[in-house]
Amino acid sequence: MIRIFCRLIAQGIRDLFMAPLAQLATLSAVILVAFLAGLFLMALTTLDHQLSMVRGETAFQVYWQSGADMNQVRDQWENYQHLPGFKQARTFTPEEALAELGLRLGRSHGNLENGFPFLAGQSPLPATALLTFAPQDRDLERWINDITVFLSAQPGVERVVTTPLHDELGRAWRKVSRYVMWPSVAFLTLVLGLVVGTTVRLSLSNRASEIEILQLAGAHNWYIRTPLVVSGAALGFLGSLIAVLLLFLVYWQIRDALNFPPLLMEIRFLSLRFLLLLVC
């Protein structure tokens, strides 16, 4: 019995090489559906991570006047670390800001001399700082206003931009994420299973005559279905695996596409449970 079952599994694997054009078309359909599903899951994972990680943080983008004394600006950067609720800071001198701009424009990996040789030593961009705070004050609006007034009053500061909506959006998302995230994943899994199952089933329709002959010969249903199930499962697994590899290549190319001020959004790849869900 076990020998017969193993032979049927081997037959199902060999069936993958029958009608190669039909099998290739089916494989392409499975790859496309799984890739689109993975892309949607990756976007949903990125959104959930980005909004969930805020946890009450508020960001301030500070711009200094062009030509401000950098020694004075650096002293201010050091003093900001002692402000209440301070969490982290990303600072850019005019040269660093220009180099970062060159990097975003694809110019010599941010090298100032090679990217903008005509601006070397005379960057037109101001010094910039992105300050992140985790306020503990209950009156958030008053706290934001106090910090904004303090930062704006610093010597050489031209303007201050705050992002309180980011925090409000994060709190709202954390309240509704469980009602959005998992129902979306469940629905997507159902659609993915139905589409892939239907696609594989249609690819086996050309074997209807063979199945009918086996039934007339008195073959049991398990004897007929085992090779079909094995070939269909192998085709779905292979297509999903290729889709995951393509998805990783796309992620590797766009992982830092939104990681710039003021967004600073890190694109996330699928977690292990989502990968298993997509492949299996």
PDB file of C-alpha atoms in Angstrom:
ATOM      1  CA  MET A   1       0.000   0.000   0.000  1.00  0.00           C
ATOM      2  CA  ILE A   2       2.775   2.396   0.922  1.00  0.00           C
ATOM      3  CA  ARG A   3       4.625   1.476  -2.275  1.00  0.00           C
ATOM      4  CA  ILE A   4       1.524   2.272  -4.348  1.00  0.00           C
ATOM      5  CA  PHE A   5       1.071   5.593  -2.543  1.00  0.00           C
ATOM      6  CA  CYS A   6       4.711   6.582  -3.153  1.00  0.00           C
ATOM      7  CA  ARG A   7       4.349   5.635  -6.805  1.00  0.00           C
ATOM      8  CA  LEU A   8       1.276   7.863  -7.095  1.00  0.00           C
ATOM      9  CA  ILE A   9       3.216  10.771  -5.560  1.00  0.00           C
ATOM     10  CA  ALA A  10       6.028  10.227  -8.068  1.00  0.00           C
ATOM     11  CA  GLN A  11       3.431  10.118 -10.837  1.00  0.00           C
ATOM     12  CA  GLY A  12       2.047  13.476  -9.656  1.00  0.00           C
ATOM     13  CA  ILE A  13       5.538  15.007  -9.843  1.00  0.00           C
ATOM     14  CA  ARG A  14       6.064  13.597 -13.346  1.00  0.00           C
ATOM     15  CA  ASP A  15       2.718  15.046 -14.428  1.00  0.00           C
ATOM     16  CA  LEU A  16       4.193  18.517 -13.941  1.00  0.00           C
ATOM     17  CA  PHE A  17       6.243  17.999 -17.115  1.00  0.00           C
ATOM     18  CA  MET A  18       3.230  16.992 -19.201  1.00  0.00           C
ATOM     19  CA  ALA A  19       1.743  19.752 -21.407  1.00  0.00           C
ATOM     20  CA  PRO A  20       4.518  22.229 -20.516  1.00  0.00           C
ATOM     21  CA  LEU A  21       2.779  25.253 -22.055  1.00  0.00           C
ATOM     22  CA  ALA A  22      -0.359  24.710 -19.978  1.00  0.00           C
ATOM     23  CA  GLN A  23       1.704  24.133 -16.848  1.00  0.00           C
ATOM     24  CA  LEU A  24       3.767  27.267 -17.531  1.00  0.00           C
ATOM     25  CA  ALA A  25       0.610  29.349 -17.969  1.00  0.00           C
ATOM     26  CA  THR A  26      -0.768  28.003 -14.699  1.00  0.00           C
ATOM     27  CA  LEU A  27       2.514  28.651 -12.914  1.00  0.00           C
ATOM     28  CA  SER A  28       2.570  32.242 -14.218  1.00  0.00           C
ATOM     29  CA  ALA A  29      -0.969  32.820 -12.954  1.00  0.00           C
ATOM     30  CA  VAL A  30      -0.079  31.470  -9.515  1.00  0.00           C
ATOM     31  CA  ILE A  31       3.061  33.635  -9.366  1.00  0.00           C
ATOM     32  CA  LEU A  32       1.108  36.756 -10.325  1.00  0.00           C
ATOM     33  CA  VAL A  33      -1.664  36.220  -7.787  1.00  0.00           C
ATOM     34  CA  ALA A  34       0.748  35.328  -4.973  1.00  0.00           C
ATOM     35  CA  PHE A  35       3.021  38.289  -5.820  1.00  0.00           C
ATOM     36  CA  LEU A  36       0.140  40.796  -5.764  1.00  0.00           C
ATOM     37  CA  ALA A  37      -1.125  39.325  -2.500  1.00  0.00           C
ATOM     38  CA  GLY A  38       2.363  39.554  -0.987  1.00  0.00           C
ATOM     39  CA  LEU A  39       2.737  43.140  -2.190  1.00  0.00           C
ATOM     40  CA  PHE A  40      -0.524  44.096  -0.498  1.00  0.00           C
ATOM     41  CA  LEU A  41       0.518  42.309   2.709  1.00  0.00           C
ATOM     42  CA  MET A  42       3.880  44.093   2.649  1.00  0.00           C
ATOM     43  CA  ALA A  43       2.165  47.483   2.307  1.00  0.00           C
ATOM     44  CA  LEU A  44      -0.229  46.607   5.136  1.00  0.00           C
ATOM     45  CA  THR A  45       2.655  45.386   7.329  1.00  0.00           C
ATOM     46  CA  THR A  46       4.614  48.593   6.672  1.00  0.00           C
ATOM     47  CA  LEU A  47       1.608  50.753   7.515  1.00  0.00           C
ATOM     48  CA  ASP A  48       0.878  48.813  10.695  1.00  0.00           C
ATOM     49  CA  HIS A  49       4.510  48.959  11.849  1.00  0.00           C
ATOM     50  CA  GLN A  50       4.924  52.636  11.042  1.00  0.00           C
ATOM     51  CA  LEU A  51       1.756  53.734  12.828  1.00  0.00           C
ATOM     52  CA  SER A  52       2.171  51.350  15.750  1.00  0.00           C
ATOM     53  CA  MET A  53       5.772  52.324  16.520  1.00  0.00           C
ATOM     54  CA  VAL A  54       4.941  56.001  17.084  1.00  0.00           C
ATOM     55  CA  ARG A  55       3.547  55.411  20.594  1.00  0.00           C
ATOM     56  CA  GLY A  56       2.965  59.067  21.449  1.00  0.00           C
ATOM     57  CA  GLU A  57       5.970  60.514  19.654  1.00  0.00           C
ATOM     58  CA  THR A  58       5.939  63.966  18.090  1.00  0.00           C
ATOM     59  CA  ALA A  59       8.460  65.182  15.533  1.00  0.00           C
ATOM     60  CA  PHE A  60       9.816  68.698  15.008  1.00  0.00           C
ATOM     61  CA  GLN A  61      11.607  69.706  11.823  1.00  0.00           C
ATOM     62  CA  VAL A  62      13.891  72.666  12.586  1.00  0.00           C
ATOM     63  CA  TYR A  63      15.407  74.807   9.801  1.00  0.00           C
ATOM     64  CA  TRP A  64      18.144  77.345  10.429  1.00  0.00           C
ATOM     65  CA  GLN A  65      18.856  80.423   8.368  1.00  0.00           C
ATOM     66  CA  SER A  66      21.218  80.026   5.451  1.00  0.00           C
ATOM     67  CA  GLY A  67      24.730  80.939   6.550  1.00  0.00           C
ATOM     68  CA  ALA A  68      24.062  80.406  10.277  1.00  0.00           C
ATOM     69  CA  ASP A  69      27.093  79.921  12.524  1.00  0.00           C
ATOM     70  CA  MET A  70      27.561  76.120  12.606  1.00  0.00           C
ATOM     71  CA  ASN A  71      29.419  76.199  15.940  1.00  0.00           C
ATOM     72  CA  GLN A  72      26.395  77.824  17.489  1.00  0.00           C
ATOM     73  CA  VAL A  73      24.060  75.405  15.712  1.00  0.00           C
ATOM     74  CA  ARG A  74      26.017  72.384  16.979  1.00  0.00           C
ATOM     75  CA  ASP A  75      25.828  73.732  20.530  1.00  0.00           C
ATOM     76  CA  GLN A  76      22.057  73.929  20.134  1.00  0.00           C
ATOM     77  CA  TRP A  77      21.970  70.331  18.886  1.00  0.00           C
ATOM     78  CA  GLU A  78      23.757  69.234  22.053  1.00  0.00           C
ATOM     79  CA  ASN A  79      21.382  71.209  24.286  1.00  0.00           C
ATOM     80  CA  TYR A  80      18.292  69.685  22.676  1.00  0.00           C
ATOM     81  CA  GLN A  81      19.167  66.336  24.237  1.00  0.00           C
ATOM     82  CA  HIS A  82      18.359  67.768  27.675  1.00  0.00           C
ATOM     83  CA  LEU A  83      14.819  68.817  26.756  1.00  0.00           C
ATOM     84  CA  PRO A  84      12.012  66.874  28.520  1.00  0.00           C
ATOM     85  CA  GLY A  85      10.719  63.972  26.463  1.00  0.00           C
ATOM     86  CA  PHE A  86      13.642  64.038  24.018  1.00  0.00           C
ATOM     87  CA  LYS A  87      14.106  60.697  22.266  1.00  0.00           C
ATOM     88  CA  GLN A  88      16.334  61.072  19.221  1.00  0.00           C
ATOM     89  CA  ALA A  89      17.644  63.575  16.689  1.00  0.00           C
ATOM     90  CA  ARG A  90      18.792  63.471  13.083  1.00  0.00           C
ATOM     91  CA  THR A  91      20.896  66.486  12.188  1.00  0.00           C
ATOM     92  CA  PHE A  92      22.239  67.732   8.861  1.00  0.00           C
ATOM     93  CA  THR A  93      24.825  70.399   8.204  1.00  0.00           C
ATOM     94  CA  PRO A  94      24.354  72.307   4.928  1.00  0.00           C
ATOM     95  CA  GLU A  95      26.945  70.049   3.284  1.00  0.00           C
ATOM     96  CA  GLU A  96      25.317  66.894   4.675  1.00  0.00           C
ATOM     97  CA  ALA A  97      21.903  68.087   3.544  1.00  0.00           C
ATOM     98  CA  LEU A  98      23.255  68.669   0.028  1.00  0.00           C
ATOM     99  CA  ALA A  99      24.970  65.273   0.037  1.00  0.00           C
ATOM    100  CA  GLU A 100      21.708  63.635   1.167  1.00  0.00           C
ATOM    101  CA  LEU A 101      19.906  65.412  -1.642  1.00  0.00           C
ATOM    102  CA  GLY A 102      22.499  64.120  -4.085  1.00  0.00           C
ATOM    103  CA  LEU A 103      21.968  60.606  -2.751  1.00  0.00           C
ATOM    104  CA  ARG A 104      18.207  60.871  -3.258  1.00  0.00           C
ATOM    105  CA  LEU A 105      18.803  62.082  -6.799  1.00  0.00           C
ATOM    106  CA  GLY A 106      21.130  59.145  -7.470  1.00  0.00           C
ATOM    107  CA  ARG A 107      24.295  61.199  -7.691  1.00  0.00           C
ATOM    108  CA  SER A 108      27.432  59.274  -6.712  1.00  0.00           C
ATOM    109  CA  HIS A 109      26.050  57.886  -3.449  1.00  0.00           C
ATOM    110  CA  GLY A 110      25.795  61.302  -1.852  1.00  0.00           C
ATOM    111  CA  ASN A 111      29.379  62.355  -2.561  1.00  0.00           C
ATOM    112  CA  LEU A 112      29.260  66.150  -2.578  1.00  0.00           C
ATOM    113  CA  GLU A 113      32.204  66.777  -4.889  1.00  0.00           C
ATOM    114  CA  ASN A 114      31.075  64.240  -7.496  1.00  0.00           C
ATOM    115  CA  GLY A 115      27.344  64.897  -7.139  1.00  0.00           C
ATOM    116  CA  PHE A 116      27.344  68.715  -7.116  1.00  0.00           C
ATOM    117  CA  PRO A 117      30.895  69.848  -7.942  1.00  0.00           C
ATOM    118  CA  PHE A 118      29.777  73.398  -8.669  1.00  0.00           C
ATOM    119  CA  LEU A 119      28.308  73.742  -5.136  1.00  0.00           C
ATOM    120  CA  ALA A 120      31.247  72.298  -3.182  1.00  0.00           C
ATOM    121  CA  GLY A 121      31.947  74.530  -0.174  1.00  0.00           C
ATOM    122  CA  GLN A 122      28.905  76.750  -0.785  1.00  0.00           C
ATOM    123  CA  SER A 123      25.812  74.657  -0.097  1.00  0.00           C
ATOM    124  CA  PRO A 124      22.611  76.733  -0.488  1.00  0.00           C
ATOM    125  CA  LEU A 125      20.700  74.450   1.901  1.00  0.00           C
ATOM    126  CA  PRO A 126      20.259  75.372   5.569  1.00  0.00           C
ATOM    127  CA  ALA A 127      21.247  73.309   8.570  1.00  0.00           C
ATOM    128  CA  THR A 128      18.387  71.011   9.541  1.00  0.00           C
ATOM    129  CA  ALA A 129      17.413  68.874  12.518  1.00  0.00           C
ATOM    130  CA  LEU A 130      14.630  66.325  12.912  1.00  0.00           C
ATOM    131  CA  LEU A 131      13.860  66.066  16.630  1.00  0.00           C
ATOM    132  CA  THR A 132      11.662  63.293  18.006  1.00  0.00           C
ATOM    133  CA  PHE A 133      10.027  63.558  21.419  1.00  0.00           C
ATOM    134  CA  ALA A 134       7.888  61.224  23.514  1.00  0.00           C
ATOM    135  CA  PRO A 135       5.880  63.758  25.561  1.00  0.00           C
ATOM    136  CA  GLN A 136       4.465  62.806  28.955  1.00  0.00           C
ATOM    137  CA  ASP A 137       2.410  65.975  29.361  1.00  0.00           C
ATOM    138  CA  ARG A 138      -1.351  65.408  29.429  1.00  0.00           C
ATOM    139  CA  ASP A 139      -2.007  68.677  27.631  1.00  0.00           C
ATOM    140  CA  LEU A 140      -0.340  67.710  24.349  1.00  0.00           C
ATOM    141  CA  GLU A 141      -1.310  70.878  22.480  1.00  0.00           C
ATOM    142  CA  ARG A 142       0.154  73.146  25.145  1.00  0.00           C
ATOM    143  CA  TRP A 143       3.354  71.068  25.257  1.00  0.00           C
ATOM    144  CA  ILE A 144       3.749  71.206  21.462  1.00  0.00           C
ATOM    145  CA  ASN A 145       3.212  74.956  21.504  1.00  0.00           C
ATOM    146  CA  ASP A 146       5.801  75.445  24.280  1.00  0.00           C
ATOM    147  CA  ILE A 147       8.434  73.366  22.470  1.00  0.00           C
ATOM    148  CA  THR A 148       7.698  75.132  19.172  1.00  0.00           C
ATOM    149  CA  VAL A 149       8.094  78.558  20.789  1.00  0.00           C
ATOM    150  CA  PHE A 150      11.337  77.465  22.474  1.00  0.00           C
ATOM    151  CA  LEU A 151      12.848  76.071  19.274  1.00  0.00           C
ATOM    152  CA  SER A 152      11.767  79.082  17.214  1.00  0.00           C
ATOM    153  CA  ALA A 153      13.419  81.445  19.696  1.00  0.00           C
ATOM    154  CA  GLN A 154      16.864  79.836  19.285  1.00  0.00           C
ATOM    155  CA  PRO A 155      19.446  82.039  17.525  1.00  0.00           C
ATOM    156  CA  GLY A 156      19.560  81.473  13.778  1.00  0.00           C
ATOM    157  CA  VAL A 157      16.382  79.335  13.597  1.00  0.00           C
ATOM    158  CA  GLU A 158      14.231  80.338  10.646  1.00  0.00           C
ATOM    159  CA  ARG A 159      11.193  78.068  11.075  1.00  0.00           C
ATOM    160  CA  VAL A 160       9.911  75.017  12.936  1.00  0.00           C
ATOM    161  CA  VAL A 161       7.485  72.468  11.533  1.00  0.00           C
ATOM    162  CA  THR A 162       5.631  70.057  13.821  1.00  0.00           C
ATOM    163  CA  THR A 163       3.786  66.821  13.053  1.00  0.00           C
ATOM    164  CA  PRO A 164       1.169  66.351  15.812  1.00  0.00           C
ATOM    165  CA  LEU A 165      -1.186  64.660  13.337  1.00  0.00           C
ATOM    166  CA  HIS A 166       1.300  61.797  13.059  1.00  0.00           C
ATOM    167  CA  ASP A 167       0.739  61.008  16.721  1.00  0.00           C
ATOM    168  CA  GLU A 168      -3.038  61.348  16.506  1.00  0.00           C
ATOM    169  CA  LEU A 169      -3.100  59.069  13.482  1.00  0.00           C
ATOM    170  CA  GLY A 170      -0.951  56.532  15.333  1.00  0.00           C
ATOM    171  CA  ARG A 171      -3.292  56.465  18.318  1.00  0.00           C
ATOM    172  CA  ALA A 172      -6.324  56.081  16.061  1.00  0.00           C
ATOM    173  CA  TRP A 173      -4.658  53.251  14.116  1.00  0.00           C
ATOM    174  CA  ARG A 174      -3.747  51.352  17.274  1.00  0.00           C
ATOM    175  CA  LYS A 175      -7.406  51.399  18.280  1.00  0.00           C
ATOM    176  CA  VAL A 176      -8.710  49.987  15.001  1.00  0.00           C
ATOM    177  CA  SER A 177      -5.755  47.955  13.688  1.00  0.00           C
ATOM    178  CA  ARG A 178      -7.051  44.647  15.028  1.00  0.00           C
ATOM    179  CA  TYR A 179     -10.347  45.262  13.218  1.00  0.00           C
ATOM    180  CA  VAL A 180      -8.533  46.055   9.961  1.00  0.00           C
ATOM    181  CA  MET A 181      -5.332  44.001   9.906  1.00  0.00           C
ATOM    182  CA  TRP A 182      -6.501  40.460  10.545  1.00  0.00           C
ATOM    183  CA  PRO A 183      -9.827  40.626   8.653  1.00  0.00           C
ATOM    184  CA  SER A 184      -7.870  41.919   5.657  1.00  0.00           C
ATOM    185  CA  VAL A 185      -5.345  39.091   5.982  1.00  0.00           C
ATOM    186  CA  ALA A 186      -8.114  36.498   6.343  1.00  0.00           C
ATOM    187  CA  PHE A 187      -9.997  37.822   3.316  1.00  0.00           C
ATOM    188  CA  LEU A 188      -6.814  37.983   1.249  1.00  0.00           C
ATOM    189  CA  THR A 189      -5.927  34.419   2.233  1.00  0.00           C
ATOM    190  CA  LEU A 190      -9.374  33.214   1.205  1.00  0.00           C
ATOM    191  CA  VAL A 191      -9.181  34.987  -2.153  1.00  0.00           C
ATOM    192  CA  LEU A 192      -5.645  33.732  -2.745  1.00  0.00           C
ATOM    193  CA  GLY A 193      -6.665  30.147  -1.976  1.00  0.00           C
ATOM    194  CA  LEU A 194      -9.728  30.305  -4.211  1.00  0.00           C
ATOM    195  CA  VAL A 195      -7.859  31.846  -7.140  1.00  0.00           C
ATOM    196  CA  VAL A 196      -4.894  29.497  -6.933  1.00  0.00           C
ATOM    197  CA  GLY A 197      -7.150  26.467  -6.411  1.00  0.00           C
ATOM    198  CA  THR A 198      -9.359  27.393  -9.346  1.00  0.00           C
ATOM    199  CA  THR A 199      -6.347  28.059 -11.557  1.00  0.00           C
ATOM    200  CA  VAL A 200      -4.775  24.696 -10.753  1.00  0.00           C
ATOM    201  CA  ARG A 201      -8.114  22.948 -11.183  1.00  0.00           C
ATOM    202  CA  LEU A 202      -8.570  24.470 -14.639  1.00  0.00           C
ATOM    203  CA  SER A 203      -5.087  23.304 -15.609  1.00  0.00           C
ATOM    204  CA  LEU A 204      -6.178  19.721 -14.897  1.00  0.00           C
ATOM    205  CA  SER A 205      -9.295  19.900 -17.062  1.00  0.00           C
ATOM    206  CA  ASN A 206      -7.368  18.548 -20.048  1.00  0.00           C
ATOM    207  CA  ARG A 207      -7.008  15.283 -18.159  1.00  0.00           C
ATOM    208  CA  ALA A 208     -10.755  14.727 -17.861  1.00  0.00           C
ATOM    209  CA  SER A 209     -10.710  11.908 -20.385  1.00  0.00           C
ATOM    210  CA  GLU A 210      -7.897  10.129 -18.524  1.00  0.00           C
ATOM    211  CA  ILE A 211      -9.842  10.396 -15.252  1.00  0.00           C
ATOM    212  CA  GLU A 212     -12.975   9.045 -16.910  1.00  0.00           C
ATOM    213  CA  ILE A 213     -11.084   6.008 -18.251  1.00  0.00           C
ATOM    214  CA  LEU A 214      -9.673   5.277 -14.793  1.00  0.00           C
ATOM    215  CA  GLN A 215     -13.155   5.492 -13.286  1.00  0.00           C
ATOM    216  CA  LEU A 216     -14.527   3.105 -15.897  1.00  0.00           C
ATOM    217  CA  ALA A 217     -11.665   0.732 -15.110  1.00  0.00           C
ATOM    218  CA  GLY A 218     -12.814   0.673 -11.479  1.00  0.00           C
ATOM    219  CA  ALA A 219     -10.001   2.771  -9.923  1.00  0.00           C
ATOM    220  CA  HIS A 220     -10.734   4.182  -6.479  1.00  0.00           C
ATOM    221  CA  ASN A 221     -11.106   7.929  -6.039  1.00  0.00           C
ATOM    222  CA  TRP A 222      -7.983   8.175  -3.862  1.00  0.00           C
ATOM    223  CA  TYR A 223      -5.977   6.434  -6.596  1.00  0.00           C
ATOM    224  CA  ILE A 224      -7.190   8.959  -9.178  1.00  0.00           C
ATOM    225  CA  ARG A 225      -6.954  12.061  -7.023  1.00  0.00           C
ATOM    226  CA  THR A 226      -3.575  11.539  -5.341  1.00  0.00           C
ATOM    227  CA  PRO A 227      -1.428  12.382  -8.415  1.00  0.00           C
ATOM    228  CA  LEU A 228      -3.689  15.350  -9.200  1.00  0.00           C
ATOM    229  CA  VAL A 229      -3.439  16.711  -5.660  1.00  0.00           C
ATOM    230  CA  VAL A 230       0.339  16.218  -5.600  1.00  0.00           C
ATOM    231  CA  SER A 231       0.892  17.974  -8.943  1.00  0.00           C
ATOM    232  CA  GLY A 232      -1.467  20.815  -8.020  1.00  0.00           C
ATOM    233  CA  ALA A 233       0.154  21.305  -4.601  1.00  0.00           C
ATOM    234  CA  ALA A 234       3.654  21.224  -6.106  1.00  0.00           C
ATOM    235  CA  LEU A 235       2.642  23.767  -8.739  1.00  0.00           C
ATOM    236  CA  GLY A 236       1.111  26.087  -6.126  1.00  0.00           C
ATOM    237  CA  PHE A 237       4.121  25.773  -3.811  1.00  0.00           C
ATOM    238  CA  LEU A 238       6.597  26.465  -6.608  1.00  0.00           C
ATOM    239  CA  GLY A 239       4.623  29.465  -7.836  1.00  0.00           C
ATOM    240  CA  SER A 240       4.321  30.924  -4.331  1.00  0.00           C
ATOM    241  CA  LEU A 241       8.029  30.396  -3.685  1.00  0.00           C
ATOM    242  CA  ILE A 242       8.972  32.223  -6.884  1.00  0.00           C
ATOM    243  CA  ALA A 243       6.549  35.022  -5.965  1.00  0.00           C
ATOM    244  CA  VAL A 244       8.245  35.407  -2.549  1.00  0.00           C
ATOM    245  CA  LEU A 245      11.666  35.641  -4.214  1.00  0.00           C
ATOM    246  CA  LEU A 246      10.378  38.314  -6.618  1.00  0.00           C
ATOM    247  CA  LEU A 247       8.788  40.127  -3.697  1.00  0.00           C
ATOM    248  CA  PHE A 248      12.106  40.158  -1.840  1.00  0.00           C
ATOM    249  CA  LEU A 249      13.869  41.589  -4.901  1.00  0.00           C
ATOM    250  CA  VAL A 250      11.282  44.377  -5.085  1.00  0.00           C
ATOM    251  CA  TYR A 251      11.654  45.035  -1.350  1.00  0.00           C
ATOM    252  CA  TRP A 252      15.446  45.206  -1.680  1.00  0.00           C
ATOM    253  CA  GLN A 253      15.104  47.878  -4.363  1.00  0.00           C
ATOM    254  CA  ILE A 254      12.514  50.066  -2.581  1.00  0.00           C
ATOM    255  CA  ARG A 255      13.334  49.461   1.093  1.00  0.00           C
ATOM    256  CA  ASP A 256      14.680  53.030   1.546  1.00  0.00           C
ATOM    257  CA  ALA A 257      12.432  54.774  -0.966  1.00  0.00           C
ATOM    258  CA  LEU A 258      10.421  56.554   1.769  1.00  0.00           C
ATOM    259  CA  ASN A 259      13.153  56.799   4.403  1.00  0.00           C
ATOM    260  CA  PHE A 260      13.756  60.550   4.161  1.00  0.00           C
ATOM    261  CA  PRO A 261      12.604  63.553   6.230  1.00  0.00           C
ATOM    262  CA  PRO A 262       9.889  64.196   7.130  1.00  0.00           C
ATOM    263  CA  LEU A 263       8.417  60.761   6.305  1.00  0.00           C
ATOM    264  CA  LEU A 264      11.265  58.534   7.564  1.00  0.00           C
ATOM    265  CA  MET A 265       9.125  55.498   6.757  1.00  0.00           C
ATOM    266  CA  GLU A 266      10.907  52.157   6.737  1.00  0.00           C
ATOM    267  CA  ILE A 267       9.360  49.691   4.307  1.00  0.00           C
ATOM    268  CA  ARG A 268       8.996  46.339   6.044  1.00  0.00           C
ATOM    269  CA  PHE A 269       9.282  42.879   4.523  1.00  0.00           C
ATOM    270  CA  LEU A 270       6.768  40.176   5.361  1.00  0.00           C
ATOM    271  CA  SER A 271       7.065  38.482   8.725  1.00  0.00           C
ATOM    272  CA  LEU A 272       7.690  34.741   8.923  1.00  0.00           C
ATOM    273  CA  ARG A 273       4.035  33.920   9.617  1.00  0.00           C
ATOM    274  CA  PHE A 274       2.910  35.886   6.563  1.00  0.00           C
ATOM    275  CA  LEU A 275       5.561  34.179   4.439  1.00  0.00           C
ATOM    276  CA  LEU A 276       4.363  30.760   5.595  1.00  0.00           C
ATOM    277  CA  LEU A 277       0.791  31.826   4.938  1.00  0.00           C
ATOM    278  CA  LEU A 278       1.702  32.941   1.427  1.00  0.00           C
ATOM    279  CA  VAL A 279       3.738  29.855   0.543  1.00  0.00           C
ATOM    280  CA  CYS A 280       1.587  27.202   2.167  1.00  0.00           C
TER     281      CYS A 280
END
